[in-house]
């Protein structure tokens, strides 16, 4: 009898086959989505944080064709480039910049509101890293009386130390004391900075140690910095430096006893007149000294030699000194960055050999940008100029006298802030809010400032974008002033030569952020990132707690 299937039987078999196929597909997809092993964090042997002082983002693109393959190009091509990275507060200066990079938050939280600021309690100016409770180690000068005590929260370097039960080593190095002290955090094993003068040596503070380690003393005694007492010539033919302006312009400063700001700069001939080894700060050789010392630290401290992650924080400060003296468009700045590229090559090659390629992670950023010399902008028909702050404050005081009588209402003017005398205002039975508002309106009428904000506005507003957002992030209720001044774009209170920074304008806020190495994906983003995102990104990468005041967000696209 021939075998036959009823219609119902055939339908039932087809249904079973469909169910089996779908279940197989689901199982296949599930196995594709879920890996066998989920990695919670990345554990490089060494984290290296590099801060380039006063580096505009466009230096990366302007000098790109002059860079070699192993420095900036290696980091960009092999790492993750955040092209739209910004400071989200003002003032944009060295102390707040380094603090914000490593704490993952702004001056409103970490409290470092400037390099120096007026202390409302003592009535005196204080320095961001200064601390009279500690002594200089390695010198008889006062240059080592430093600590991170004015920074109110923890850093990512602190969190690494806490996470590892203090077994991770943290060493921080910079020509500038604040560039070393603040990144190292409160728990660093050591922070070192350069004391120029006649000896040219690296020093520290009794906050960290009772005496310099033997390797630092040996480094100082070897006198290797003396090799840089030589002429500063261009790395390549100066006529090929088409990415910058002429060599001799009225926009550039000069060293003492120099007749013109032109190459070569014969340092040995003007050595004594410019503070001996101090002169090296304002040359690319200051960055070379920093690399020399950083490599010695890696070797002597055995950084990256075991499975417990160590952290080396390096700040290249000479770029800032050169920018201040010669200006954004100078051949000196171009040569400094071309030579810095060589320093990065030297550092990365050393890490490849000593720690192992693929065993370390690097980030590179800047503590602020810089404005073109306003006189240069004016000559090229771009709105710019120079503030006369003394005239503005004099006019304001005359208005105060006319409106409120002879009372001295102003205690201090600094960092584009005005501090009022609250006691005098209270004794006159005046409203602090109304006085702040009245003076702000008067300042706006003068035309020197494009905007003025009061402490009352920043304390009571909720700003999420634009200028007020930036100012609010830079405002610390316990430390900041009563009135925040925003200069017109392109206007500065500075000399007619050289560049400066500090404003909320885009040329001061737009800086590089490049992540590279273990745990970092290759790629780039044009989405906005902020300087406060760096510390959270590193914390996620390492699987450690965020710094305790952190307000930034991890750069998700950069992480594996």
PDB file of N, CA and C in Angstrom, residues 10 16 39 42 80 137 142 167 174 197 215 224 237 258 271 321 352 422-423 435 450 469 471 473 487 505 535 546 556:
ATOM      1  N   UNK A  10       1.296  16.604   7.094  1.00  0.00           N
ATOM      2  CA  UNK A  10       2.316  17.372   6.363  1.00  0.00           C
ATOM      3  C   UNK A  10       2.503  18.766   6.960  1.00  0.00           C
ATOM      4  N   UNK A  16       7.198  21.934  12.611  1.00  0.00           N
ATOM      5  CA  UNK A  16       8.345  21.514  13.433  1.00  0.00           C
ATOM      6  C   UNK A  16       9.665  21.962  12.820  1.00  0.00           C
ATOM      7  N   UNK A  39      35.656  41.307  29.147  1.00  0.00           N
ATOM      8  CA  UNK A  39      36.729  42.040  29.821  1.00  0.00           C
ATOM      9  C   UNK A  39      36.148  43.243  30.551  1.00  0.00           C
ATOM     10  N   UNK A  42      40.938  47.244  31.236  1.00  0.00           N
ATOM     11  CA  UNK A  42      42.234  47.049  30.589  1.00  0.00           C
ATOM     12  C   UNK A  42      43.323  47.355  31.598  1.00  0.00           C
ATOM     13  N   UNK A  80      43.082  57.359  18.890  1.00  0.00           N
ATOM     14  CA  UNK A  80      41.747  57.941  18.718  1.00  0.00           C
ATOM     15  C   UNK A  80      41.851  59.453  18.903  1.00  0.00           C
ATOM     16  N   UNK A 137      62.960  70.512  48.580  1.00  0.00           N
ATOM     17  CA  UNK A 137      63.854  69.359  48.632  1.00  0.00           C
ATOM     18  C   UNK A 137      64.743  69.405  47.392  1.00  0.00           C
ATOM     19  N   UNK A 142      63.193  78.864  47.850  1.00  0.00           N
ATOM     20  CA  UNK A 142      61.790  78.716  48.253  1.00  0.00           C
ATOM     21  C   UNK A 142      60.970  78.015  47.176  1.00  0.00           C
ATOM     22  N   UNK A 167      50.018  50.392  45.676  1.00  0.00           N
ATOM     23  CA  UNK A 167      51.113  49.675  45.033  1.00  0.00           C
ATOM     24  C   UNK A 167      51.469  50.266  43.675  1.00  0.00           C
ATOM     25  N   UNK A 174      57.369  68.116  35.329  1.00  0.00           N
ATOM     26  CA  UNK A 174      57.166  69.282  34.467  1.00  0.00           C
ATOM     27  C   UNK A 174      58.213  70.329  34.795  1.00  0.00           C
ATOM     28  N   UNK A 197      68.153  79.027  37.185  1.00  0.00           N
ATOM     29  CA  UNK A 197      69.263  79.679  37.855  1.00  0.00           C
ATOM     30  C   UNK A 197      70.612  79.156  37.408  1.00  0.00           C
ATOM     31  N   UNK A 215      68.816  58.553  42.404  1.00  0.00           N
ATOM     32  CA  UNK A 215      68.868  58.705  40.943  1.00  0.00           C
ATOM     33  C   UNK A 215      68.677  60.164  40.525  1.00  0.00           C
ATOM     34  N   UNK A 224      73.788  67.112  32.937  1.00  0.00           N
ATOM     35  CA  UNK A 224      73.479  66.870  31.532  1.00  0.00           C
ATOM     36  C   UNK A 224      72.724  68.027  30.884  1.00  0.00           C
ATOM     37  N   UNK A 237      65.646  73.922   7.311  1.00  0.00           N
ATOM     38  CA  UNK A 237      65.868  75.189   6.623  1.00  0.00           C
ATOM     39  C   UNK A 237      64.729  76.156   6.945  1.00  0.00           C
ATOM     40  N   UNK A 258      69.203  90.781  23.248  1.00  0.00           N
ATOM     41  CA  UNK A 258      69.006  90.446  21.842  1.00  0.00           C
ATOM     42  C   UNK A 258      68.469  91.679  21.116  1.00  0.00           C
ATOM     43  N   UNK A 271      73.268  84.356  28.081  1.00  0.00           N
ATOM     44  CA  UNK A 271      72.963  83.424  29.165  1.00  0.00           C
ATOM     45  C   UNK A 271      72.750  84.141  30.501  1.00  0.00           C
ATOM     46  N   UNK A 321      55.966  78.970  27.253  1.00  0.00           N
ATOM     47  CA  UNK A 321      56.919  80.079  27.357  1.00  0.00           C
ATOM     48  C   UNK A 321      57.229  80.665  25.976  1.00  0.00           C
ATOM     49  N   UNK A 352      58.383  51.654  23.989  1.00  0.00           N
ATOM     50  CA  UNK A 352      58.332  50.399  23.234  1.00  0.00           C
ATOM     51  C   UNK A 352      59.388  49.422  23.726  1.00  0.00           C
ATOM     52  N   UNK A 422      31.921  92.874  50.988  1.00  0.00           N
ATOM     53  CA  UNK A 422      30.568  92.579  51.446  1.00  0.00           C
ATOM     54  C   UNK A 422      30.232  93.274  52.761  1.00  0.00           C
ATOM     55  N   UNK A 423      31.228  93.444  53.612  1.00  0.00           N
ATOM     56  CA  UNK A 423      30.982  94.089  54.897  1.00  0.00           C
ATOM     57  C   UNK A 423      30.598  95.549  54.701  1.00  0.00           C
ATOM     58  N   UNK A 435      23.898  95.798  43.925  1.00  0.00           N
ATOM     59  CA  UNK A 435      25.206  96.420  43.679  1.00  0.00           C
ATOM     60  C   UNK A 435      25.928  95.663  42.564  1.00  0.00           C
ATOM     61  N   UNK A 450      32.340  92.186  26.236  1.00  0.00           N
ATOM     62  CA  UNK A 450      31.167  91.795  25.455  1.00  0.00           C
ATOM     63  C   UNK A 450      30.070  91.243  26.341  1.00  0.00           C
ATOM     64  N   UNK A 469      27.279  78.926  30.563  1.00  0.00           N
ATOM     65  CA  UNK A 469      27.639  77.565  30.989  1.00  0.00           C
ATOM     66  C   UNK A 469      29.131  77.490  31.293  1.00  0.00           C
ATOM     67  N   UNK A 471      31.165  80.009  32.048  1.00  0.00           N
ATOM     68  CA  UNK A 471      31.488  80.832  33.216  1.00  0.00           C
ATOM     69  C   UNK A 471      31.030  80.173  34.509  1.00  0.00           C
ATOM     70  N   UNK A 473      30.803  77.002  35.107  1.00  0.00           N
ATOM     71  CA  UNK A 473      31.725  75.915  35.423  1.00  0.00           C
ATOM     72  C   UNK A 473      33.034  76.416  36.030  1.00  0.00           C
ATOM     73  N   UNK A 487      36.010  89.654  28.148  1.00  0.00           N
ATOM     74  CA  UNK A 487      36.545  90.619  27.173  1.00  0.00           C
ATOM     75  C   UNK A 487      35.982  90.381  25.780  1.00  0.00           C
ATOM     76  N   UNK A 505      36.882  82.234  25.098  1.00  0.00           N
ATOM     77  CA  UNK A 505      36.747  82.219  23.642  1.00  0.00           C
ATOM     78  C   UNK A 505      37.315  80.940  23.043  1.00  0.00           C
ATOM     79  N   UNK A 535      39.632  62.164  32.515  1.00  0.00           N
ATOM     80  CA  UNK A 535      39.794  61.340  33.719  1.00  0.00           C
ATOM     81  C   UNK A 535      38.756  60.215  33.790  1.00  0.00           C
ATOM     82  N   UNK A 546      35.934  56.609  39.557  1.00  0.00           N
ATOM     83  CA  UNK A 546      36.116  57.953  39.030  1.00  0.00           C
ATOM     84  C   UNK A 546      36.676  58.858  40.137  1.00  0.00           C
ATOM     85  N   UNK A 556      33.218  57.178  24.953  1.00  0.00           N
ATOM     86  CA  UNK A 556      32.852  55.780  24.728  1.00  0.00           C
ATOM     87  C   UNK A 556      33.442  55.251  23.431  1.00  0.00           C
TER      88      UNK A 556
END
